[in-house]
CSV table of C-alpha atoms in Angstrom, one decimal:
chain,number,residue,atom,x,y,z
A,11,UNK,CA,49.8,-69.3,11.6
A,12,UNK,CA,46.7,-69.3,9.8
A,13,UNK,CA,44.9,-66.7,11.6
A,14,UNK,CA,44.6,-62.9,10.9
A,15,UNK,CA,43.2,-60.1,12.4
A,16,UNK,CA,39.0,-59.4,11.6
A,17,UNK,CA,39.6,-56.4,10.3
A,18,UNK,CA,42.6,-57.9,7.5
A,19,UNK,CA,40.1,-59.9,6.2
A,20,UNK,CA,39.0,-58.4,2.7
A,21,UNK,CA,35.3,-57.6,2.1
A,22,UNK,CA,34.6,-60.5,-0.3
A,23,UNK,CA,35.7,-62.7,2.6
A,24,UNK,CA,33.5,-65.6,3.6
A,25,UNK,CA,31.4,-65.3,6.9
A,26,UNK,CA,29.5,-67.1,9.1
A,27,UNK,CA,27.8,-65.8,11.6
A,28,UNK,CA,27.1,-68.6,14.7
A,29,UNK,CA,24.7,-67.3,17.4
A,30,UNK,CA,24.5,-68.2,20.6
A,31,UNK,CA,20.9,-68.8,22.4
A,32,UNK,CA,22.1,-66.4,25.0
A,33,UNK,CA,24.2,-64.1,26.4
A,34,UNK,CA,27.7,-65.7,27.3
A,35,UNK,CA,29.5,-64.8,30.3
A,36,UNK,CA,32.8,-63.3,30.3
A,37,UNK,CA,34.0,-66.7,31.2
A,38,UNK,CA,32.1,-68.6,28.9
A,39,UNK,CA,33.0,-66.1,26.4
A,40,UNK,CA,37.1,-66.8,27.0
A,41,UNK,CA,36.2,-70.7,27.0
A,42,UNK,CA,34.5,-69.8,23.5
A,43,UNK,CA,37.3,-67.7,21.9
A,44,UNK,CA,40.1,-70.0,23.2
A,45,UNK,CA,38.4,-73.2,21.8
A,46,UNK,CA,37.8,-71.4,18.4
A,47,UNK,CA,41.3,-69.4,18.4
A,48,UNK,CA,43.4,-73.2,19.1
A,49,UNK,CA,40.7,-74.8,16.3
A,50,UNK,CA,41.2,-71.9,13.6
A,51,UNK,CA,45.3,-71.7,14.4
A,52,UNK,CA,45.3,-75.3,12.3
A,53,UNK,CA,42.3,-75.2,10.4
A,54,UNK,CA,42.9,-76.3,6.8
A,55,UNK,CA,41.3,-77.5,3.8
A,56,UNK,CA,43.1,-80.2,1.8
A,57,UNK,CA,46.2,-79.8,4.3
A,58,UNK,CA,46.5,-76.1,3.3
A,59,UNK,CA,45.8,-73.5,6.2
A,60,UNK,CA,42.8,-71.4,5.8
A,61,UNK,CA,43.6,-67.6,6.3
A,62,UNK,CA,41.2,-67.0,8.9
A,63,UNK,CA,39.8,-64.9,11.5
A,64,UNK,CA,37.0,-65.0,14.7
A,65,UNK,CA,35.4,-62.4,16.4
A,66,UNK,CA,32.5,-62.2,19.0
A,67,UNK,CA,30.0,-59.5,19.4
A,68,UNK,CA,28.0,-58.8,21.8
A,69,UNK,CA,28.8,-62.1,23.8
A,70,UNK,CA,26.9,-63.8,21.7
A,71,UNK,CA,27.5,-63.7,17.6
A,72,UNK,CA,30.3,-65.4,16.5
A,73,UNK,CA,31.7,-64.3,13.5
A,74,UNK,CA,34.5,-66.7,11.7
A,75,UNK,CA,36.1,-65.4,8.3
A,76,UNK,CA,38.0,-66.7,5.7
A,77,UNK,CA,40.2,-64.9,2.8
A,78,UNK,CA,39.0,-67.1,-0.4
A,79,UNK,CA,41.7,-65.6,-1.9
A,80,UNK,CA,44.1,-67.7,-0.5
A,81,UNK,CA,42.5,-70.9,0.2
A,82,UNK,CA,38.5,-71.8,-0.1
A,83,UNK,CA,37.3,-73.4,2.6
A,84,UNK,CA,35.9,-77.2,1.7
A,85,UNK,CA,32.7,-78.5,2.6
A,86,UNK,CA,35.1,-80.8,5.7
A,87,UNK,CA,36.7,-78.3,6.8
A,88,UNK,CA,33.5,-76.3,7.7
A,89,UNK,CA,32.2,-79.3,9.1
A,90,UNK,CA,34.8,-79.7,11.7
A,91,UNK,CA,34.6,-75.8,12.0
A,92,UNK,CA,30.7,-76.8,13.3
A,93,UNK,CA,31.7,-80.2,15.0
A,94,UNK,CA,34.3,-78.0,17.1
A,95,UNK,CA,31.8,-75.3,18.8
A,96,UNK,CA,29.5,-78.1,18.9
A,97,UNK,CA,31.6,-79.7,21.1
A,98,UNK,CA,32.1,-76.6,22.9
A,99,UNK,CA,28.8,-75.4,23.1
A,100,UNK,CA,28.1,-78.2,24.8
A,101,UNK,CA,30.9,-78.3,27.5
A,102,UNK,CA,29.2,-75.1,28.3
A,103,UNK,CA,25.6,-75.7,28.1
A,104,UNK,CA,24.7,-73.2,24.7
A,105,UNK,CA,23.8,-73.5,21.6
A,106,UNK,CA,25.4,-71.5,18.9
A,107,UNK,CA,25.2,-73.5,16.0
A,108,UNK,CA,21.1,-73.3,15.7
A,109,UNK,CA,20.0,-70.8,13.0
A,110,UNK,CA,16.0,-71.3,13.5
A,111,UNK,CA,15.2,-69.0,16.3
A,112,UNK,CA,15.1,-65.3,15.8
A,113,UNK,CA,17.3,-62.8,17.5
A,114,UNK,CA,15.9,-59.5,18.5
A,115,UNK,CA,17.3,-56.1,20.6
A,116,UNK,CA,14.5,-54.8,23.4
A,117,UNK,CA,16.2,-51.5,24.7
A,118,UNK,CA,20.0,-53.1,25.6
A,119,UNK,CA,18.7,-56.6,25.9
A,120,UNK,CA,19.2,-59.2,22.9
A,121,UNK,CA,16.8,-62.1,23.0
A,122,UNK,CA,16.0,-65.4,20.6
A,123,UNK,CA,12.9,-66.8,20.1
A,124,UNK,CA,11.3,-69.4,17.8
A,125,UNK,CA,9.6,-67.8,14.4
A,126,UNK,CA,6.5,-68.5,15.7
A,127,UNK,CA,7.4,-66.6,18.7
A,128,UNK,CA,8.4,-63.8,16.8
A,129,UNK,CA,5.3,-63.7,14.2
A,130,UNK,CA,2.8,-64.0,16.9
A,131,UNK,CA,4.8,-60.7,18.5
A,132,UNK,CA,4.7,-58.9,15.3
A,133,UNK,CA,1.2,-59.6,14.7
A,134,UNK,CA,0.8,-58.6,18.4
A,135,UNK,CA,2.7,-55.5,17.7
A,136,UNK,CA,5.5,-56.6,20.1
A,137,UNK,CA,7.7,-55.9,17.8
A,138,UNK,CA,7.5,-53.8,14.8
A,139,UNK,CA,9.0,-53.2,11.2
A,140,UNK,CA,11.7,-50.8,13.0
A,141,UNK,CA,12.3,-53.7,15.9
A,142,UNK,CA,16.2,-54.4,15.2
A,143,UNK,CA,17.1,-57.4,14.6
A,144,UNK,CA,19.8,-59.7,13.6
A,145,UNK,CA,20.5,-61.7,10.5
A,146,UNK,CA,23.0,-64.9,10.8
A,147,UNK,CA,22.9,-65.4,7.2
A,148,UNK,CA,25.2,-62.6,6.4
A,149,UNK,CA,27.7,-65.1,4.0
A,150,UNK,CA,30.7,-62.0,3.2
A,151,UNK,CA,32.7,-60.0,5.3
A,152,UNK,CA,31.2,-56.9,3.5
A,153,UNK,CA,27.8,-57.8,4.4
A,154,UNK,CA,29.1,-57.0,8.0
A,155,UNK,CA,31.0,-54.3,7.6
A,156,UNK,CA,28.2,-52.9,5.6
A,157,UNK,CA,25.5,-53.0,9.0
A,158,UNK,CA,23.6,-55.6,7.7
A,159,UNK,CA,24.2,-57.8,11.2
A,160,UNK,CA,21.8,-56.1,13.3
A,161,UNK,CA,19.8,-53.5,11.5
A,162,UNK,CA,15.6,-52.7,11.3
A,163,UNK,CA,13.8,-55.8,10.3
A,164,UNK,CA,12.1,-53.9,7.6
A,165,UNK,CA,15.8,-53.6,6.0
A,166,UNK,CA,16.5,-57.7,6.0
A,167,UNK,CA,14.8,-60.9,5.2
A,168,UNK,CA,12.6,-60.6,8.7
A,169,UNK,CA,10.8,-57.6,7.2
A,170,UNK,CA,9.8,-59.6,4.1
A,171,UNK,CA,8.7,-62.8,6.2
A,172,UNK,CA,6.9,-61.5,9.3
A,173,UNK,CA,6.3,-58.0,8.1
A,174,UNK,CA,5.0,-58.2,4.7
A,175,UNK,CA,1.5,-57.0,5.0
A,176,UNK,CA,2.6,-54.0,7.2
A,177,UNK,CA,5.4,-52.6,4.9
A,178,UNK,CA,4.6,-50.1,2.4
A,179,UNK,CA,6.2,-50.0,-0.6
């Protein structure tokens, strides 16, 4: 079996973070992590198994690992990695392979909206410099273990982008 536990996964480990547009339901959730589980139990590149691992947060960032160590991923085998929760994202009526919209927390809740959205809100004052927020481009394991998944957006790329002219330096 291909497929480790998150935490075995060292911190130079590739990542990808897959968001969905919403909140999945506990059932939608296990429909989710048994699709990906079954997928990443044989996902190889070049017919050798990928040491792997998923996890979801929140009910709504997927996080899939690999150990380069053992095996790099190749540019097919991610693209059936995408194909597959396209596929499932589908059957249940999400997206999570979309990395446009911005993901935000108000209070407990976690919403997306389009950057337009979000700059109009900023320049609003909706949401502020210290508004968390969460970046999907993390690429290594240690970026997550490190915080930098949902963290102020005047510590990630948002605070630069929608920000810029409110930060101090």
């Amino acid at each position: 079996m291909a497929q480790i536990p998150f935490g075995d996964l060292p911190d130079h480990g590739r990542l990808w973070v897959f968001p969905s547009d919403r909140t999945l339901s506990d059932r939608e959730a296990e429909i989710v992590m048994g699709t990906v589980n079954s997928f990443l139990d044989t996902w190889a590149a070049h017919g050798v198994p990928l040491r792997c691992a998923a996890e979801l947060r929140e009910n709504q960032f997927l996080l899939i690992g690999v150990d380069i160590d053992f095996e790099l991923p190749s540019g097919c085998s991610i693209d059936s990695l995408v194909n597959q929760l396209r596929n499932v994202s589908t059957d249940i009526g999400v997206s999570v392979v979309d990395h446009t919209p911005v993901w935000y927390r108000d209070g407990a809740e976690i919403h997306a909206v389009s950057r337009v959205e979000f700059r109009e809100m900023a320049e609003a004052g909706t949401v502020t410099s210290t508004t968390k927020v969460f970046d999907c481009s993390l690429t290594t394991v240690h970026q997550l273990r490190d915080g930098h998944l949902e963290r102020p957006a005047s510590a990630s790329w948002h605070g630069r982008v929608f920000f810029r002219d409110r930060m101090t330096a």
